[in-house]
Amino acid sequence: MGWLMEKFINIHVKKLPEGVYLATSDDLSGLVAQGRTATEALEIARDVARKLLEAKAERSGHTNLSVIGDSFDYPLIVNA
């Protein structure tokens, strides 16, 4: 049940000309999420990633993603 551990996935977020944000990942094939804000796109990406990882774990039993360590940097998005 290693897939229940927190994993590290790099996400690329890009603002599209239409004004929405697109989140994708080279780390997890099939991860695509879109939101009205960067925060919303990331929240949706987290749900999509969870579902993709659950499906992958059912098929093969493991992923190639890194497990979260004791310390890491995280860019926090804040509306101010």
mmCIF file of N, CA and C in Angstrom:
data_model
loop_
_atom_site.group_PDB
_atom_site.id
_atom_site.type_symbol
_atom_site.label_atom_id
_atom_site.label_comp_id
_atom_site.label_asym_id
_atom_site.label_seq_id
_atom_site.Cartn_x
_atom_site.Cartn_y
_atom_site.Cartn_z
ATOM 1 N N MET A 1 0.820 -1.198 0.000
ATOM 2 C CA MET A 1 0.000 0.000 0.000
ATOM 3 C C MET A 1 0.857 1.251 0.000
ATOM 4 N N GLY A 2 2.018 1.228 -0.636
ATOM 5 C CA GLY A 2 2.905 2.363 -0.697
ATOM 6 C C GLY A 2 2.308 3.566 -1.398
ATOM 7 N N TRP A 3 1.309 3.352 -2.221
ATOM 8 C CA TRP A 3 0.718 4.472 -2.942
ATOM 9 C C TRP A 3 -0.066 5.391 -2.027
ATOM 10 N N LEU A 4 -0.313 5.011 -0.775
ATOM 11 C CA LEU A 4 -1.009 5.876 0.159
ATOM 12 C C LEU A 4 -0.083 6.907 0.781
ATOM 13 N N MET A 5 1.215 6.738 0.599
ATOM 14 C CA MET A 5 2.168 7.700 1.120
ATOM 15 C C MET A 5 2.142 8.950 0.254
ATOM 16 N N GLU A 6 2.512 10.096 0.863
ATOM 17 C CA GLU A 6 2.554 11.335 0.096
ATOM 18 C C GLU A 6 3.697 11.277 -0.915
ATOM 19 N N LYS A 7 3.384 11.640 -2.151
ATOM 20 C CA LYS A 7 4.357 11.610 -3.240
ATOM 21 C C LYS A 7 4.599 13.028 -3.736
ATOM 22 N N PHE A 8 5.760 13.241 -4.336
ATOM 23 C CA PHE A 8 6.123 14.540 -4.885
ATOM 24 C C PHE A 8 5.929 14.516 -6.393
ATOM 25 N N ILE A 9 5.105 15.431 -6.914
ATOM 26 C CA ILE A 9 4.838 15.534 -8.348
ATOM 27 C C ILE A 9 5.069 16.981 -8.767
ATOM 28 N N ASN A 10 5.941 17.190 -9.737
ATOM 29 C CA ASN A 10 6.135 18.537 -10.278
ATOM 30 C C ASN A 10 4.972 18.878 -11.202
ATOM 31 N N ILE A 11 4.414 20.055 -10.992
ATOM 32 C CA ILE A 11 3.285 20.534 -11.789
ATOM 33 C C ILE A 11 3.716 21.801 -12.522
ATOM 34 N N HIS A 12 3.347 21.885 -13.779
ATOM 35 C CA HIS A 12 3.593 23.100 -14.571
ATOM 36 C C HIS A 12 2.249 23.801 -14.751
ATOM 37 N N VAL A 13 2.182 25.065 -14.360
ATOM 38 C CA VAL A 13 0.949 25.848 -14.484
ATOM 39 C C VAL A 13 1.197 26.976 -15.474
ATOM 40 N N LYS A 14 0.279 27.104 -16.424
ATOM 41 C CA LYS A 14 0.408 28.121 -17.461
ATOM 42 C C LYS A 14 -0.927 28.839 -17.636
ATOM 43 N N LYS A 15 -0.867 30.171 -17.703
ATOM 44 C CA LYS A 15 -2.083 30.943 -17.975
ATOM 45 C C LYS A 15 -2.296 30.963 -19.489
ATOM 46 N N LEU A 16 -3.464 30.509 -19.906
ATOM 47 C CA LEU A 16 -3.792 30.449 -21.326
ATOM 48 C C LEU A 16 -4.363 31.782 -21.799
ATOM 49 N N PRO A 17 -4.319 32.047 -23.107
ATOM 50 C CA PRO A 17 -4.859 33.308 -23.635
ATOM 51 C C PRO A 17 -6.334 33.525 -23.272
ATOM 52 N N GLU A 18 -7.059 32.440 -23.046
ATOM 53 C CA GLU A 18 -8.480 32.547 -22.678
ATOM 54 C C GLU A 18 -8.664 33.039 -21.248
ATOM 55 N N GLY A 19 -7.553 33.134 -20.488
ATOM 56 C CA GLY A 19 -7.628 33.620 -19.116
ATOM 57 C C GLY A 19 -7.707 32.533 -18.067
ATOM 58 N N VAL A 20 -7.750 31.268 -18.464
ATOM 59 C CA VAL A 20 -7.796 30.163 -17.509
ATOM 60 C C VAL A 20 -6.384 29.607 -17.320
ATOM 61 N N TYR A 21 -6.197 28.836 -16.267
ATOM 62 C CA TYR A 21 -4.896 28.244 -15.949
ATOM 63 C C TYR A 21 -4.927 26.753 -16.247
ATOM 64 N N LEU A 22 -3.866 26.271 -16.882
ATOM 65 C CA LEU A 22 -3.740 24.863 -17.244
ATOM 66 C C LEU A 22 -2.592 24.260 -16.440
ATOM 67 N N ALA A 23 -2.872 23.164 -15.740
ATOM 68 C CA ALA A 23 -1.860 22.461 -14.954
ATOM 69 C C ALA A 23 -1.596 21.106 -15.592
ATOM 70 N N THR A 24 -0.324 20.817 -15.844
ATOM 71 C CA THR A 24 0.089 19.531 -16.412
ATOM 72 C C THR A 24 1.318 19.042 -15.652
ATOM 73 N N SER A 25 1.707 17.794 -15.908
ATOM 74 C CA SER A 25 2.885 17.243 -15.243
ATOM 75 C C SER A 25 3.596 16.255 -16.143
ATOM 76 N N ASP A 26 4.916 16.402 -16.223
ATOM 77 C CA ASP A 26 5.741 15.409 -16.914
ATOM 78 C C ASP A 26 5.968 14.193 -16.020
ATOM 79 N N ASP A 27 5.755 14.355 -14.708
ATOM 80 C CA ASP A 27 5.971 13.270 -13.749
ATOM 81 C C ASP A 27 4.854 12.231 -13.758
ATOM 82 N N LEU A 28 3.642 12.650 -14.127
ATOM 83 C CA LEU A 28 2.483 11.758 -14.073
ATOM 84 C C LEU A 28 1.688 11.880 -15.367
ATOM 85 N N SER A 29 1.874 10.917 -16.233
ATOM 86 C CA SER A 29 1.218 10.908 -17.533
ATOM 87 C C SER A 29 -0.297 10.983 -17.382
ATOM 88 N N GLY A 30 -0.927 11.853 -18.157
ATOM 89 C CA GLY A 30 -2.382 11.987 -18.132
ATOM 90 C C GLY A 30 -2.887 13.071 -17.212
ATOM 91 N N LEU A 31 -2.007 13.690 -16.424
ATOM 92 C CA LEU A 31 -2.454 14.732 -15.508
ATOM 93 C C LEU A 31 -2.626 16.036 -16.273
ATOM 94 N N VAL A 32 -3.879 16.443 -16.404
ATOM 95 C CA VAL A 32 -4.241 17.709 -17.027
ATOM 96 C C VAL A 32 -5.406 18.275 -16.231
ATOM 97 N N ALA A 33 -5.278 19.535 -15.810
ATOM 98 C CA ALA A 33 -6.340 20.179 -15.041
ATOM 99 C C ALA A 33 -6.429 21.639 -15.450
ATOM 100 N N GLN A 34 -7.642 22.169 -15.421
ATOM 101 C CA GLN A 34 -7.863 23.555 -15.807
ATOM 102 C C GLN A 34 -8.710 24.236 -14.754
ATOM 103 N N GLY A 35 -8.366 25.486 -14.433
ATOM 104 C CA GLY A 35 -9.138 26.233 -13.449
ATOM 105 C C GLY A 35 -9.180 27.715 -13.775
ATOM 106 N N ARG A 36 -10.109 28.422 -13.145
ATOM 107 C CA ARG A 36 -10.238 29.873 -13.349
ATOM 108 C C ARG A 36 -9.088 30.629 -12.706
ATOM 109 N N THR A 37 -8.486 30.036 -11.671
ATOM 110 C CA THR A 37 -7.324 30.608 -11.001
ATOM 111 C C THR A 37 -6.237 29.541 -10.931
ATOM 112 N N ALA A 38 -5.010 29.973 -10.629
ATOM 113 C CA ALA A 38 -3.928 29.005 -10.459
ATOM 114 C C ALA A 38 -4.237 28.061 -9.307
ATOM 115 N N THR A 39 -4.786 28.604 -8.230
ATOM 116 C CA THR A 39 -5.131 27.784 -7.064
ATOM 117 C C THR A 39 -6.168 26.733 -7.421
ATOM 118 N N GLU A 40 -7.194 27.126 -8.172
ATOM 119 C CA GLU A 40 -8.225 26.167 -8.564
ATOM 120 C C GLU A 40 -7.640 25.084 -9.466
ATOM 121 N N ALA A 41 -6.777 25.463 -10.402
ATOM 122 C CA ALA A 41 -6.153 24.479 -11.291
ATOM 123 C C ALA A 41 -5.319 23.485 -10.478
ATOM 124 N N LEU A 42 -4.608 23.975 -9.461
ATOM 125 C CA LEU A 42 -3.798 23.090 -8.613
ATOM 126 C C LEU A 42 -4.663 22.165 -7.766
ATOM 127 N N GLU A 43 -5.786 22.674 -7.258
ATOM 128 C CA GLU A 43 -6.701 21.833 -6.475
ATOM 129 C C GLU A 43 -7.264 20.707 -7.341
ATOM 130 N N ILE A 44 -7.649 21.033 -8.558
ATOM 131 C CA ILE A 44 -8.175 20.027 -9.482
ATOM 132 C C ILE A 44 -7.065 19.049 -9.857
ATOM 133 N N ALA A 45 -5.848 19.566 -10.083
ATOM 134 C CA ALA A 45 -4.712 18.706 -10.422
ATOM 135 C C ALA A 45 -4.446 17.707 -9.310
ATOM 136 N N ARG A 46 -4.587 18.130 -8.051
ATOM 137 C CA ARG A 46 -4.374 17.214 -6.921
ATOM 138 C C ARG A 46 -5.389 16.071 -6.973
ATOM 139 N N ASP A 47 -6.655 16.386 -7.253
ATOM 140 C CA ASP A 47 -7.685 15.337 -7.347
ATOM 141 C C ASP A 47 -7.416 14.404 -8.517
ATOM 142 N N VAL A 48 -7.042 14.966 -9.662
ATOM 143 C CA VAL A 48 -6.744 14.153 -10.844
ATOM 144 C C VAL A 48 -5.543 13.254 -10.558
ATOM 145 N N ALA A 49 -4.503 13.806 -9.930
ATOM 146 C CA ALA A 49 -3.310 13.017 -9.610
ATOM 147 C C ALA A 49 -3.659 11.861 -8.687
ATOM 148 N N ARG A 50 -4.475 12.117 -7.689
ATOM 149 C CA ARG A 50 -4.874 11.060 -6.749
ATOM 150 C C ARG A 50 -5.572 9.922 -7.490
ATOM 151 N N LYS A 51 -6.490 10.268 -8.379
ATOM 152 C CA LYS A 51 -7.226 9.242 -9.123
ATOM 153 C C LYS A 51 -6.305 8.476 -10.074
ATOM 154 N N LEU A 52 -5.387 9.186 -10.740
ATOM 155 C CA LEU A 52 -4.444 8.522 -11.634
ATOM 156 C C LEU A 52 -3.530 7.572 -10.860
ATOM 157 N N LEU A 53 -3.066 8.003 -9.686
ATOM 158 C CA LEU A 53 -2.195 7.153 -8.878
ATOM 159 C C LEU A 53 -2.932 5.930 -8.344
ATOM 160 N N GLU A 54 -4.194 6.106 -7.958
ATOM 161 C CA GLU A 54 -4.991 4.965 -7.492
ATOM 162 C C GLU A 54 -5.163 3.948 -8.613
ATOM 163 N N ALA A 55 -5.474 4.432 -9.821
ATOM 164 C CA ALA A 55 -5.662 3.529 -10.957
ATOM 165 C C ALA A 55 -4.354 2.819 -11.305
ATOM 166 N N LYS A 56 -3.239 3.553 -11.274
ATOM 167 C CA LYS A 56 -1.937 2.952 -11.589
ATOM 168 C C LYS A 56 -1.562 1.908 -10.536
ATOM 169 N N ALA A 57 -1.840 2.189 -9.263
ATOM 170 C CA ALA A 57 -1.520 1.248 -8.185
ATOM 171 C C ALA A 57 -2.333 -0.043 -8.324
ATOM 172 N N GLU A 58 -3.588 0.072 -8.768
ATOM 173 C CA GLU A 58 -4.414 -1.116 -8.959
ATOM 174 C C GLU A 58 -3.874 -1.989 -10.084
ATOM 175 N N ARG A 59 -3.311 -1.353 -11.123
ATOM 176 C CA ARG A 59 -2.786 -2.108 -12.265
ATOM 177 C C ARG A 59 -1.411 -2.693 -11.985
ATOM 178 N N SER A 60 -0.479 -1.863 -11.496
ATOM 179 C CA SER A 60 0.903 -2.327 -11.376
ATOM 180 C C SER A 60 1.413 -2.409 -9.937
ATOM 181 N N GLY A 61 0.717 -1.794 -9.010
ATOM 182 C CA GLY A 61 1.109 -1.869 -7.614
ATOM 183 C C GLY A 61 2.146 -0.869 -7.165
ATOM 184 N N HIS A 62 2.713 -0.048 -8.075
ATOM 185 C CA HIS A 62 3.708 0.938 -7.657
ATOM 186 C C HIS A 62 3.779 2.101 -8.631
ATOM 187 N N THR A 63 4.447 3.164 -8.183
ATOM 188 C CA THR A 63 4.710 4.316 -9.043
ATOM 189 C C THR A 63 6.191 4.642 -8.953
ATOM 190 N N ASN A 64 6.660 5.455 -9.863
ATOM 191 C CA ASN A 64 8.062 5.867 -9.867
ATOM 192 C C ASN A 64 8.254 7.233 -9.218
ATOM 193 N N LEU A 65 7.253 7.730 -8.516
ATOM 194 C CA LEU A 65 7.328 9.053 -7.914
ATOM 195 C C LEU A 65 8.104 9.028 -6.608
ATOM 196 N N SER A 66 8.738 10.144 -6.305
ATOM 197 C CA SER A 66 9.486 10.273 -5.058
ATOM 198 C C SER A 66 8.537 10.475 -3.887
ATOM 199 N N VAL A 67 8.890 9.885 -2.756
ATOM 200 C CA VAL A 67 8.122 10.066 -1.526
ATOM 201 C C VAL A 67 8.571 11.375 -0.890
ATOM 202 N N ILE A 68 7.618 12.105 -0.299
ATOM 203 C CA ILE A 68 7.933 13.365 0.381
ATOM 204 C C ILE A 68 8.918 13.095 1.512
ATOM 205 N N GLY A 69 9.963 13.893 1.578
ATOM 206 C CA GLY A 69 10.961 13.757 2.628
ATOM 207 C C GLY A 69 10.562 14.530 3.882
ATOM 208 N N ASP A 70 11.479 14.609 4.817
ATOM 209 C CA ASP A 70 11.230 15.310 6.069
ATOM 210 C C ASP A 70 11.222 16.827 5.888
ATOM 211 N N SER A 71 11.808 17.315 4.789
ATOM 212 C CA SER A 71 11.886 18.752 4.544
ATOM 213 C C SER A 71 11.845 18.999 3.041
ATOM 214 N N PHE A 72 11.103 20.025 2.612
ATOM 215 C CA PHE A 72 11.049 20.386 1.202
ATOM 216 C C PHE A 72 10.532 21.810 1.067
ATOM 217 N N ASP A 73 10.806 22.445 -0.068
ATOM 218 C CA ASP A 73 10.309 23.791 -0.355
ATOM 219 C C ASP A 73 9.023 23.684 -1.146
ATOM 220 N N TYR A 74 8.105 24.629 -0.891
ATOM 221 C CA TYR A 74 6.807 24.622 -1.546
ATOM 222 C C TYR A 74 6.392 26.051 -1.839
ATOM 223 N N PRO A 75 6.109 26.385 -3.108
ATOM 224 C CA PRO A 75 5.675 27.752 -3.407
ATOM 225 C C PRO A 75 4.205 27.931 -3.000
ATOM 226 N N LEU A 76 3.952 28.827 -2.094
ATOM 227 C CA LEU A 76 2.605 29.096 -1.601
ATOM 228 C C LEU A 76 1.981 30.222 -2.394
ATOM 229 N N ILE A 77 0.754 30.008 -2.875
ATOM 230 C CA ILE A 77 0.034 31.032 -3.628
ATOM 231 C C ILE A 77 -0.944 31.715 -2.688
ATOM 232 N N VAL A 78 -0.848 33.052 -2.597
ATOM 233 C CA VAL A 78 -1.687 33.825 -1.682
ATOM 234 C C VAL A 78 -2.276 35.016 -2.416
ATOM 235 N N ASN A 79 -3.564 35.229 -2.292
ATOM 236 C CA ASN A 79 -4.196 36.445 -2.797
ATOM 237 C C ASN A 79 -4.048 37.513 -1.733
ATOM 238 N N ALA A 80 -3.434 38.634 -2.081
ATOM 239 C CA ALA A 80 -3.241 39.701 -1.098
ATOM 240 C C ALA A 80 -3.654 41.023 -1.667
#
